[in-house]
XYZ file of N, CA and C in Angstrom:
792
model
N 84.462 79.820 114.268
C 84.230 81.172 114.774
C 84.715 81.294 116.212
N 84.652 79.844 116.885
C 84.659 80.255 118.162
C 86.644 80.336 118.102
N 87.169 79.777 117.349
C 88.390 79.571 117.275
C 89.060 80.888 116.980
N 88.279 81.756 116.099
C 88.960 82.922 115.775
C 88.329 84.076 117.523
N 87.763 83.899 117.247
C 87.156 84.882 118.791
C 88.351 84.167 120.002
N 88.657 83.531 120.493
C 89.961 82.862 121.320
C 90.795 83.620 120.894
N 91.431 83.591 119.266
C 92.678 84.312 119.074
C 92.677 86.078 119.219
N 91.595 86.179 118.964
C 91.695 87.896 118.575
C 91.446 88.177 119.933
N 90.937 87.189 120.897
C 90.824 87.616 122.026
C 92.028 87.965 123.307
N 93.038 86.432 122.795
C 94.341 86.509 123.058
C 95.604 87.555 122.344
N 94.863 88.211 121.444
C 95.837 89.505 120.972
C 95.165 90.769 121.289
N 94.393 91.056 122.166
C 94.268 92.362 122.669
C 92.532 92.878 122.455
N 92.249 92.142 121.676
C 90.615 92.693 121.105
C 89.809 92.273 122.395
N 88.993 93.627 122.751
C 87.446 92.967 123.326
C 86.693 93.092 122.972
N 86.345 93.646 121.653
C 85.008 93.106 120.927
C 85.524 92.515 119.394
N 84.841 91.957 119.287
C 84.728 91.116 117.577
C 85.026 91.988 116.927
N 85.666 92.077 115.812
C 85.851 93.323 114.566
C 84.493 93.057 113.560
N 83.164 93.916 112.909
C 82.357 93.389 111.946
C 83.484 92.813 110.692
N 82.573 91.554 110.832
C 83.223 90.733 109.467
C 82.646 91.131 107.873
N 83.041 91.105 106.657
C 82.573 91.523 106.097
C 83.132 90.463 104.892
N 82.159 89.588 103.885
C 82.545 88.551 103.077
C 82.479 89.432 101.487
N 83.957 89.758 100.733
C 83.507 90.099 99.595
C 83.925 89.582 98.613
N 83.279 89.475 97.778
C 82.434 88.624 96.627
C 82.960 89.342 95.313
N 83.932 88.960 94.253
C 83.957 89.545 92.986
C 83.898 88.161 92.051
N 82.837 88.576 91.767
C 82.953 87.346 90.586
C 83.816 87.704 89.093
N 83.737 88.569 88.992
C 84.536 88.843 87.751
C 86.315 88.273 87.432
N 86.921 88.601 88.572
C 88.213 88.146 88.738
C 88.313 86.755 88.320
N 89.613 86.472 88.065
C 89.910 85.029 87.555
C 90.000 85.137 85.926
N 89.511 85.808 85.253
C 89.619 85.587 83.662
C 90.827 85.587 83.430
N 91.960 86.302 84.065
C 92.989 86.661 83.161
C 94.012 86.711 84.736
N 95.711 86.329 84.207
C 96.169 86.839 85.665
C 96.649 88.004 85.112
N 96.276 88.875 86.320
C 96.535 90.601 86.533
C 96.228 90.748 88.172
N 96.697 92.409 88.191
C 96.535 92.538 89.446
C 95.548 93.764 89.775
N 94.907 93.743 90.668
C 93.695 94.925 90.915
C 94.153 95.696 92.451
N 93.665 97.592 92.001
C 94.033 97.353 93.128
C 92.372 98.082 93.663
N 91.666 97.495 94.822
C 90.413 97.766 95.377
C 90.539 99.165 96.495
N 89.394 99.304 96.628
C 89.516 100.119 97.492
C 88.053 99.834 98.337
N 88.162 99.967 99.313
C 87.088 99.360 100.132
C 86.358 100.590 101.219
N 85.418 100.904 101.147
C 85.411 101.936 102.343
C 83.923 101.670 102.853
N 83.754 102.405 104.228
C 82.908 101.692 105.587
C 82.752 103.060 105.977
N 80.937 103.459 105.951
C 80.383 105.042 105.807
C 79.352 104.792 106.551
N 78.694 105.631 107.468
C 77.865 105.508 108.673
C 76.933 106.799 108.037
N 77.242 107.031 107.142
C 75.843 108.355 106.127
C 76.726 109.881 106.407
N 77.353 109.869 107.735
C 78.088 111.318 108.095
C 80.239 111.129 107.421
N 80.507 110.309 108.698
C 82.174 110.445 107.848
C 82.242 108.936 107.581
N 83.213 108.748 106.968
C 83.756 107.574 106.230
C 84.967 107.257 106.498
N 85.807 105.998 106.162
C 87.037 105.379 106.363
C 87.273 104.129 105.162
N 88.242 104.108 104.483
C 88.430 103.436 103.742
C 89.895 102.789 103.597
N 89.726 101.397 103.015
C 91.262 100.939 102.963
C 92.046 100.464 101.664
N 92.532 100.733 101.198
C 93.075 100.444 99.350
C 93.703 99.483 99.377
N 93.828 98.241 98.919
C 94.661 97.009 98.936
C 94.788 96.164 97.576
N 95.883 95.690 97.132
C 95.836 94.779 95.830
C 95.251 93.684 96.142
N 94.672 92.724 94.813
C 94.436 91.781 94.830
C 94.807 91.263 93.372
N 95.690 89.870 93.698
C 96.573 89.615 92.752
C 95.676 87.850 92.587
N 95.651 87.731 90.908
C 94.888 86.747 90.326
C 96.301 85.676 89.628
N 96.148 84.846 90.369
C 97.119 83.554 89.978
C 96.498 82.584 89.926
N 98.158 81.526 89.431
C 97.193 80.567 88.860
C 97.869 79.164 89.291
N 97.702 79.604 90.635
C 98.214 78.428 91.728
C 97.437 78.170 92.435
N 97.381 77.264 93.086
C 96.481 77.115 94.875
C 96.909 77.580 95.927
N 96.250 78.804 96.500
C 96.324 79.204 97.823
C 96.565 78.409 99.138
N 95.921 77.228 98.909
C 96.026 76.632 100.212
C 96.770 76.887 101.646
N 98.197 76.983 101.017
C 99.271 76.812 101.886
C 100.248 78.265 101.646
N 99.738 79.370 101.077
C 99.909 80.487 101.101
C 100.077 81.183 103.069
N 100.832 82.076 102.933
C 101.335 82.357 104.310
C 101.223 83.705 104.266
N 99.808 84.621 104.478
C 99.396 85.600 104.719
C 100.120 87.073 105.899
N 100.221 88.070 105.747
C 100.553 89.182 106.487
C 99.983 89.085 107.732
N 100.762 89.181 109.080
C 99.953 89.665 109.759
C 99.426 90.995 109.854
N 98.587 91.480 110.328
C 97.339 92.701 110.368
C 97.364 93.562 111.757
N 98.214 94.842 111.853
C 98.630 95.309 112.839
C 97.340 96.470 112.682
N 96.114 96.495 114.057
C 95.414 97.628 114.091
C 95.672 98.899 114.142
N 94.846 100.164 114.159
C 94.926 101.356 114.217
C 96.188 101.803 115.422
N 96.832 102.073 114.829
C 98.018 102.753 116.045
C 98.248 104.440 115.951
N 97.985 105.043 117.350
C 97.802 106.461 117.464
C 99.321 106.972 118.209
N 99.416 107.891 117.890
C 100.730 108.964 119.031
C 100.326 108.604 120.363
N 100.934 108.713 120.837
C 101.131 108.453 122.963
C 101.761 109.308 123.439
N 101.396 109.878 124.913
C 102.336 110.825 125.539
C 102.208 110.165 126.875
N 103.515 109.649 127.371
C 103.902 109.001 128.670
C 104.191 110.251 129.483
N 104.402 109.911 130.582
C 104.510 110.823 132.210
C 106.003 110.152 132.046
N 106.301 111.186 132.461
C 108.236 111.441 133.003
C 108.299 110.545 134.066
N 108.663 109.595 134.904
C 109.188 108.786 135.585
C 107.864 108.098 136.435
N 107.452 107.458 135.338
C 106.453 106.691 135.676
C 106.042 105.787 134.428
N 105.956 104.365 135.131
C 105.466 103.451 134.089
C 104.070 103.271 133.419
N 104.382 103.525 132.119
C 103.346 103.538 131.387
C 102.987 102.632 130.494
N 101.929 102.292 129.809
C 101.248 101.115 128.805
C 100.684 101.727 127.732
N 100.399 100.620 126.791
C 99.618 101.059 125.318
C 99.583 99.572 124.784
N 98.491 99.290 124.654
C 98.440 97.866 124.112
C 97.965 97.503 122.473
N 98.846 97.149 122.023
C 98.878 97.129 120.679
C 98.084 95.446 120.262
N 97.315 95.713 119.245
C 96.748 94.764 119.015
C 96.670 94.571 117.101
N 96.850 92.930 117.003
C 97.239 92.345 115.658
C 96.628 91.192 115.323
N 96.044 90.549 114.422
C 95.818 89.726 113.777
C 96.308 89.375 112.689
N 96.121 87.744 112.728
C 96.716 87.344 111.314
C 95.559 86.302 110.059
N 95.357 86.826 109.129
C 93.966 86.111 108.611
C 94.426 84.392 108.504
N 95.415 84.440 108.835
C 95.624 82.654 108.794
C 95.700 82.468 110.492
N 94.284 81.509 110.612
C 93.923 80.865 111.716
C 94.938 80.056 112.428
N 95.622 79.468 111.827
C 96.681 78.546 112.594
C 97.872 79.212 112.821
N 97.761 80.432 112.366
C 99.093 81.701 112.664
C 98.570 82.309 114.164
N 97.362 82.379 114.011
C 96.914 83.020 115.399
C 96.843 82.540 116.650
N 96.188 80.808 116.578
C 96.237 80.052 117.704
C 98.249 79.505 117.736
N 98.875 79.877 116.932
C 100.156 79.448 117.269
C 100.948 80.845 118.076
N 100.357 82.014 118.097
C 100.589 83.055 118.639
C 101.785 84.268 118.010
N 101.412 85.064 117.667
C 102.279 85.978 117.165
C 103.153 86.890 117.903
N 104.693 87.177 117.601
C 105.552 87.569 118.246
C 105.876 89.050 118.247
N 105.891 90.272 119.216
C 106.114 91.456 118.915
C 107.375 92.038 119.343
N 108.121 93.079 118.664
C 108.876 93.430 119.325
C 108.898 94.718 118.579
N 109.653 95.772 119.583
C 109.815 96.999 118.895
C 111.141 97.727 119.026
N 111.332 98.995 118.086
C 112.732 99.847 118.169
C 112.144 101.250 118.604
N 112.902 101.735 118.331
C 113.244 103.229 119.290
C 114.271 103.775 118.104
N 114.006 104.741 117.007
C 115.005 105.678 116.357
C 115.557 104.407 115.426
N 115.190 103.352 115.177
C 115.983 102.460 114.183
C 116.686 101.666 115.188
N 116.673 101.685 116.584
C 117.343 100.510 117.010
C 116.619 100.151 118.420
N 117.243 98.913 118.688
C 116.880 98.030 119.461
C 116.485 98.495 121.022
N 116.979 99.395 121.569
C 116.956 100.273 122.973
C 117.471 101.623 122.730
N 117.304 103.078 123.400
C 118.142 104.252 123.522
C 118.776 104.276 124.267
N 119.206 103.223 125.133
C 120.464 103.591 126.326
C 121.080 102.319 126.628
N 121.999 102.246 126.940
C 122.600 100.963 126.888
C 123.652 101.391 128.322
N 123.941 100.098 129.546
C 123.944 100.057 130.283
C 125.724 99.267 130.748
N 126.631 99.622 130.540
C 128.524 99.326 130.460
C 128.295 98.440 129.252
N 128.692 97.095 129.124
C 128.618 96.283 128.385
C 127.508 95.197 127.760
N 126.294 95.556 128.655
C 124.941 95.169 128.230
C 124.257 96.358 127.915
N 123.157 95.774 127.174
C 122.128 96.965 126.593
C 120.856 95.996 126.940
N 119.323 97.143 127.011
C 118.411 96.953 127.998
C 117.310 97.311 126.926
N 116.023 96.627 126.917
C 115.009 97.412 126.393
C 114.479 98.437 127.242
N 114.598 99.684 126.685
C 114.050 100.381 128.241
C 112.318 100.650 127.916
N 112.192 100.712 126.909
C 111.047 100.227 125.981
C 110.549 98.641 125.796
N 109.436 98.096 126.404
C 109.476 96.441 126.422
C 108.239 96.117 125.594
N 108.130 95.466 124.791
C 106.328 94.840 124.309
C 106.930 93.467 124.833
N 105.584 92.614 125.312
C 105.388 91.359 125.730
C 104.980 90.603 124.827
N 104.322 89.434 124.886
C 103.848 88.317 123.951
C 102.256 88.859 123.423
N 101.827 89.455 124.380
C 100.531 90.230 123.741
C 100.358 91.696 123.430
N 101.323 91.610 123.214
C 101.327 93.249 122.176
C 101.262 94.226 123.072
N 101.622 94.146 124.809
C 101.186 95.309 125.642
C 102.916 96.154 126.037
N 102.731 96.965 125.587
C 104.105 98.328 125.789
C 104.053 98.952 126.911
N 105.741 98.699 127.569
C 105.681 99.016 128.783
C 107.165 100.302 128.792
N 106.929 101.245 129.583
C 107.921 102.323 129.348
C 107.776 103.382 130.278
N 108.918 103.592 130.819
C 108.846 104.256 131.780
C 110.200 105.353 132.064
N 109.556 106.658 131.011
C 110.707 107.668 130.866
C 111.543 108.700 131.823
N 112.974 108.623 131.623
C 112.995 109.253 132.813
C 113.829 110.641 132.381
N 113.682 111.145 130.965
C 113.331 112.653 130.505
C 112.697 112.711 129.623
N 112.435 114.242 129.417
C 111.508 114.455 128.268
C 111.835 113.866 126.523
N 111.563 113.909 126.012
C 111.474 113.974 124.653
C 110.454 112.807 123.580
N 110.602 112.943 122.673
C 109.916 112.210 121.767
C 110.530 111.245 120.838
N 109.965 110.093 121.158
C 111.187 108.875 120.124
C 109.834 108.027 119.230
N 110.288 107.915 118.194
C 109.889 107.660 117.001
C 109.894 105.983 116.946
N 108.869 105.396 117.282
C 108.731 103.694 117.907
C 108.300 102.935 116.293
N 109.054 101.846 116.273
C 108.309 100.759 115.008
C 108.093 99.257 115.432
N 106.574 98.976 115.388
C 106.537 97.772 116.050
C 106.736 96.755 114.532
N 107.089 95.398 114.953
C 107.303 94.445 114.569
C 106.580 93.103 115.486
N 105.349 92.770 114.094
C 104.771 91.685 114.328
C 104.867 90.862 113.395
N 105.089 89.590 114.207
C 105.838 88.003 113.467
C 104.857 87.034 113.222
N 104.865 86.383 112.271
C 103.819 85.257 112.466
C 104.668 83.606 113.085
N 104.395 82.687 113.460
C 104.607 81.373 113.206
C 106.000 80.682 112.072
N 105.410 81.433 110.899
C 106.342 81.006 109.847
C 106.928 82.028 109.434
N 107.180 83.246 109.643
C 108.297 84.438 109.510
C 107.775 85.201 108.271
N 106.481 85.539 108.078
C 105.836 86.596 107.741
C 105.551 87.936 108.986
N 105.889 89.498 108.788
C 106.075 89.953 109.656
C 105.155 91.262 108.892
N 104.941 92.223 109.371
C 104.403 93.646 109.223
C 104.663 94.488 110.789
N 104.558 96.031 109.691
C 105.192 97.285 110.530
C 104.267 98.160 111.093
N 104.238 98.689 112.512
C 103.571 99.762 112.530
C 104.451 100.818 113.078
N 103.895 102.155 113.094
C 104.576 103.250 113.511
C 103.707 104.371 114.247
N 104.450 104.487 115.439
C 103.948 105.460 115.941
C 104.930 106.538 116.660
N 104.955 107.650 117.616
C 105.687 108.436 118.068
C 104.619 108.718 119.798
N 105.901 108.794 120.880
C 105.508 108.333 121.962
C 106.450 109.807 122.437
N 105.584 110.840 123.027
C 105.969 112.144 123.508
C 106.322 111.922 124.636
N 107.264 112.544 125.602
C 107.204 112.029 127.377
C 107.298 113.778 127.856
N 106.563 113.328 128.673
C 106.533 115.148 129.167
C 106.414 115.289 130.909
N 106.422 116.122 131.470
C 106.215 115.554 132.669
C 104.490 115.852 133.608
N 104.179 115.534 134.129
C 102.774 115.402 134.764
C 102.581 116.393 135.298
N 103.462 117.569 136.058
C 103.379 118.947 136.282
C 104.253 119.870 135.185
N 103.904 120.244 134.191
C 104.281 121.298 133.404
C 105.215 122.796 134.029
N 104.662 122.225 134.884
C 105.788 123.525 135.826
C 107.247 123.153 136.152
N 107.523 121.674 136.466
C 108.802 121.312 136.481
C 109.605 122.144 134.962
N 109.220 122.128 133.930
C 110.231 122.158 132.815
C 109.790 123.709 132.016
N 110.749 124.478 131.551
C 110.834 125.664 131.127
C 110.411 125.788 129.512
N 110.488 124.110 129.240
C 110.433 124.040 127.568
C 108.914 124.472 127.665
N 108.142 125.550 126.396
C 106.736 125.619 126.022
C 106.882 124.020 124.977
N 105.917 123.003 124.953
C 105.319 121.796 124.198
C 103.988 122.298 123.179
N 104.605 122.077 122.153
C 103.662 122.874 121.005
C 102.223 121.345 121.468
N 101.415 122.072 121.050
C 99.985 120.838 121.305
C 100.341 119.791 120.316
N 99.790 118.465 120.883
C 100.074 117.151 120.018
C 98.843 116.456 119.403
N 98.745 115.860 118.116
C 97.791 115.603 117.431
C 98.054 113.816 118.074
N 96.455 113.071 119.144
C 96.970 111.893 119.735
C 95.650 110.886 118.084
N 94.938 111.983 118.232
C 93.760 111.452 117.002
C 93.870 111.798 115.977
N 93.578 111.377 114.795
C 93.325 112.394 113.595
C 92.131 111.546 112.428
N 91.939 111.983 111.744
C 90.910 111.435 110.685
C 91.289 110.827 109.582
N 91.148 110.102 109.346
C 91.739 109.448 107.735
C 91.077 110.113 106.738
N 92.436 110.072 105.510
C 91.239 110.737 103.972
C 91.178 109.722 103.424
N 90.428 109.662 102.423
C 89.519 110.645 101.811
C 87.880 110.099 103.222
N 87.518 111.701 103.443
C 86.318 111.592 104.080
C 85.033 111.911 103.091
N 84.232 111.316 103.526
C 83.182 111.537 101.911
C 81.455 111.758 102.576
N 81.034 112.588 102.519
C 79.883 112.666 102.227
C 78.922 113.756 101.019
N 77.444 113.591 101.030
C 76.278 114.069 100.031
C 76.475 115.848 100.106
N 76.503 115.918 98.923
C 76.347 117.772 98.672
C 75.108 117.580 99.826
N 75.091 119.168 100.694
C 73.974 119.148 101.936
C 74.054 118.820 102.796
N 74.628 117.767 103.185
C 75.191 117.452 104.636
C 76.309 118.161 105.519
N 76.044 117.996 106.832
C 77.081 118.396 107.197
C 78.544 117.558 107.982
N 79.231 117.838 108.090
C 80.697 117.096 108.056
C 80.752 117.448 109.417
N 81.032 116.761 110.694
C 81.506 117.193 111.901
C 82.587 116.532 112.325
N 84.010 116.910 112.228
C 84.917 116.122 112.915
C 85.259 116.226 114.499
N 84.533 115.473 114.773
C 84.433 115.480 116.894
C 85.635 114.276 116.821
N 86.300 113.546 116.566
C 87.389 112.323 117.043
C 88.606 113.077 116.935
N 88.707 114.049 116.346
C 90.366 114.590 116.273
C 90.429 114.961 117.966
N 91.750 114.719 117.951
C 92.395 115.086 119.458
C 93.357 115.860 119.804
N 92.665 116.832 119.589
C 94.666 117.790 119.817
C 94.743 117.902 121.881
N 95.804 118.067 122.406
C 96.101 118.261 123.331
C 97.369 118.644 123.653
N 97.439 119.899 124.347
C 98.702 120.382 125.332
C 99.265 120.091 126.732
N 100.667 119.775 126.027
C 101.008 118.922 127.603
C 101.166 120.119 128.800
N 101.370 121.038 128.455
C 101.320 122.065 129.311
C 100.367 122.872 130.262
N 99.736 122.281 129.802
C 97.992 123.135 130.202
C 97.885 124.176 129.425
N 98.551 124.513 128.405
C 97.704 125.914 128.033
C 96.627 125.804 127.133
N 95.255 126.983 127.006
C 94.633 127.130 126.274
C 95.055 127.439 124.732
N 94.272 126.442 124.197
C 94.274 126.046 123.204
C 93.251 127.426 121.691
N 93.847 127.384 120.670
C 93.269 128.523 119.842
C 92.976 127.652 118.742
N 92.051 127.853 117.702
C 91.768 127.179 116.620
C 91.741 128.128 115.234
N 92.177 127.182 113.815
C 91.632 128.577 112.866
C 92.098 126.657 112.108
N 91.116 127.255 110.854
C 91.180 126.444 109.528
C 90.752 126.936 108.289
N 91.292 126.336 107.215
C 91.304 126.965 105.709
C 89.962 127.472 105.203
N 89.038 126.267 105.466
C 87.677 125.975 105.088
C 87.005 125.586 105.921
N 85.756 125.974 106.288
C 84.737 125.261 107.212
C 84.988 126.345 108.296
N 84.661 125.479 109.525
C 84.646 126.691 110.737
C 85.193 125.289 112.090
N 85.512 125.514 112.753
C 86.145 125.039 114.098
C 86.017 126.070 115.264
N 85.332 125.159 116.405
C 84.682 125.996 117.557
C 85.978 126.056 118.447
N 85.045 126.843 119.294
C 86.365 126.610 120.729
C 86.652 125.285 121.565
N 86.273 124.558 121.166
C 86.371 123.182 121.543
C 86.879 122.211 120.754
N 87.058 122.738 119.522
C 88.075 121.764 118.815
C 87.303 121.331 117.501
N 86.148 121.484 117.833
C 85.167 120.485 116.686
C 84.958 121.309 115.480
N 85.731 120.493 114.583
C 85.361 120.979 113.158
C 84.458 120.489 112.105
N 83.619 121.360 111.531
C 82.237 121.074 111.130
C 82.586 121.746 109.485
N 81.741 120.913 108.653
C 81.802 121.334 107.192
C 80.469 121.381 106.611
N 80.254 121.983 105.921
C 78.656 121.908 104.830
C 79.107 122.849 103.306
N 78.655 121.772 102.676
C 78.972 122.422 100.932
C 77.864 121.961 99.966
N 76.823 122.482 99.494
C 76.129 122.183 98.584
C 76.703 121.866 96.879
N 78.192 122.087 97.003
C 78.945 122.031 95.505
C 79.558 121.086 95.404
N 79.078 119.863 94.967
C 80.077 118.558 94.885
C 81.580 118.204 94.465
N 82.820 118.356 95.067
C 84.010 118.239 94.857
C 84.930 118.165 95.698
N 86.601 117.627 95.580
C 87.136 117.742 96.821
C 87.659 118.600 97.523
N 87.589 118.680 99.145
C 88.301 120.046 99.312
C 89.201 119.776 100.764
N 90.521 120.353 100.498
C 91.525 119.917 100.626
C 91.277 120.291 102.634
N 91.387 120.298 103.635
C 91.449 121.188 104.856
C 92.549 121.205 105.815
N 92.849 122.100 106.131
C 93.726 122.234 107.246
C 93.132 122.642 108.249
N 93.665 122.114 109.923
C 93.159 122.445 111.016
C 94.349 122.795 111.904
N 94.373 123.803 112.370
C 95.603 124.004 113.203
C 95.593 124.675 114.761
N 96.111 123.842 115.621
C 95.711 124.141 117.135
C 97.168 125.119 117.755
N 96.495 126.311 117.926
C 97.956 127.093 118.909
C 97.899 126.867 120.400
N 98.924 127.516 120.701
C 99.209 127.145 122.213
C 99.201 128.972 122.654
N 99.139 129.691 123.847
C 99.302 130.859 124.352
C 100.506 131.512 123.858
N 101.523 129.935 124.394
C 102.792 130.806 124.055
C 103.782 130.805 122.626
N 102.533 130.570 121.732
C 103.371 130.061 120.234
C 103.552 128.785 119.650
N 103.307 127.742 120.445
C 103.611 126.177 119.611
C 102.179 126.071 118.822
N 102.359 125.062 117.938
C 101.631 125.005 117.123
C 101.593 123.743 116.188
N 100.602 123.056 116.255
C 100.132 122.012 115.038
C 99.152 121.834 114.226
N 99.194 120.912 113.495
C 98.052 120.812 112.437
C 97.886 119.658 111.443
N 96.590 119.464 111.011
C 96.427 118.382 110.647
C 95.536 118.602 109.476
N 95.880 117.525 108.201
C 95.111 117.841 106.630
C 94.530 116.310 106.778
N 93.807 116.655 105.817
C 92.647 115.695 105.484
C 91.717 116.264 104.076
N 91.267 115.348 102.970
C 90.237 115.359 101.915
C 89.270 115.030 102.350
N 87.790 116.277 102.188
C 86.274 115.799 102.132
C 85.797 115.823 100.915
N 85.200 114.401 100.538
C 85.134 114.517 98.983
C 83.207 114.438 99.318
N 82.922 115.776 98.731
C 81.769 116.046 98.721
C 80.923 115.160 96.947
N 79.916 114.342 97.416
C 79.456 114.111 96.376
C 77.941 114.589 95.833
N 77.368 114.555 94.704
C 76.075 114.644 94.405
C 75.198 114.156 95.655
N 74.071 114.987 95.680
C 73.060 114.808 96.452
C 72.500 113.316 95.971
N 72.657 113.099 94.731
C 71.099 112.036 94.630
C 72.107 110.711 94.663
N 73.277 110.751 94.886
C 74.561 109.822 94.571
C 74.204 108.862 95.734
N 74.525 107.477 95.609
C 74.427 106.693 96.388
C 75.486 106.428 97.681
């Protein structure tokens, strides 16, 4: 334990992730493949993760596992100023972790966006611990894919999109429709009777302007927070969409799968 707390500690984590040991005894009769779905509910919203699990009829031992790239959100950097975002990964094979895992990332499908006479530059950098360094010097939005390596050349992808705008909104004439930096995962699930409050979504305008709300179903305040209650057990689909004064505009869907009251 203390060996895994060192590694996750050396890839970006400061607290422990809850561990969770699960148990199917049924598996093994036959080889086939399952695919699970796992989800983690606090009584109000929920989060869940769907993954195969494949029944062979070999020994694992020396099997060479994925590494495990965490939650990665949108970013909006300041125009000529260096900025960070520290990306953090694990790999469920222990000796992948204390041997240290390698990151690197692209920009649009390649390696840098600007290239410098006959050399080319990351102008975009990740280090050995997953920390992103970038420092834009115009606006726009580039479409980032990290790449994490293990030891023995097992690798996994993440993706995110990194807005650059500038820190006084008055420098630039462009209106910036509001940007979604949070959002909620589906399926969200709670009891016919309850109520649903989504407070973690994050919309924000780089511009300063006031922000307007409207959605399909439910109700959303002037502050952003969208709240649900349905006594009729089923799913229902929602849209949330944030305007800007001068016309930009986004939005974000998500499933609340409302169940029976007496349902566990």
């Amino acid at each position: 334990m203390y060996a895994l707390a060192v590694a996750l500690g050396n890839s970006g984590y400061e607290y422990l992730p809850t561990a969770v040991k699960l148990i199917i005894p049924q598996l093994g009769q036959v080889l086939e493949d399952f695919i699970l779905t796992c989800r983690v509910s606090d009584g109000m919203a929920t989060d869940k993760m769907v993954f195969p699990v494949s029944v062979v009829n070999y020994p694992l031992n020396n099997c060479n596992f994925l590494p495990i790239i965490d939650e990665i959100k949108d970013q909006t950097f300041e125009v000529g100023k260096r900025n960070y975002y520290q990306i953090a990964a694990y790999d469920p094979d222990l000796e992948d972790m204390l041997g240290g895992l390698t990151y690197s990332i692209n920009v649009h499908g390649e390696p840098a966006y600007q290239f410098f006479g006959p050399w080319w530059d990351n102008v975009i950098k990740i280090d050995s611990t997953g920390l992103i360094s970038f420092k834009p010097l115009f606006e726009g939005s580039f479409d980032c894919i990290i790449t994490v390596t293990d030891p023995r050349g097992m690798y996994a992808f993440g993706q995110f999109t990194v807005f650059c705008i500038y820190a006084n909104y008055q420098e630039t004439w462009f209106n910036h429709p509001p940007i979604i930096l949070g959002e909620f995962d589906s399926i969200q699930t709670i009891r016919a009777g309850e109520k649903f409050i989504a407070d973690e979504m994050d919309f924000w305008d780089p511009d300063g302007d006031k922000m307007y709300w409207s959605c399909n179903i439910g109700s959303v305040g002037i502050n952003g927070v969208y709240t649900f209650q349905s006594m009729f057990p089923g799913y229902y689909h929602v849209q949330v969409i944030a305007y800007d004064i001068r016309g930009g505009a986004t939005s974000t869907e998500f499933v609340i799968h409302v169940k029976p009251w007496w349902s566990l």
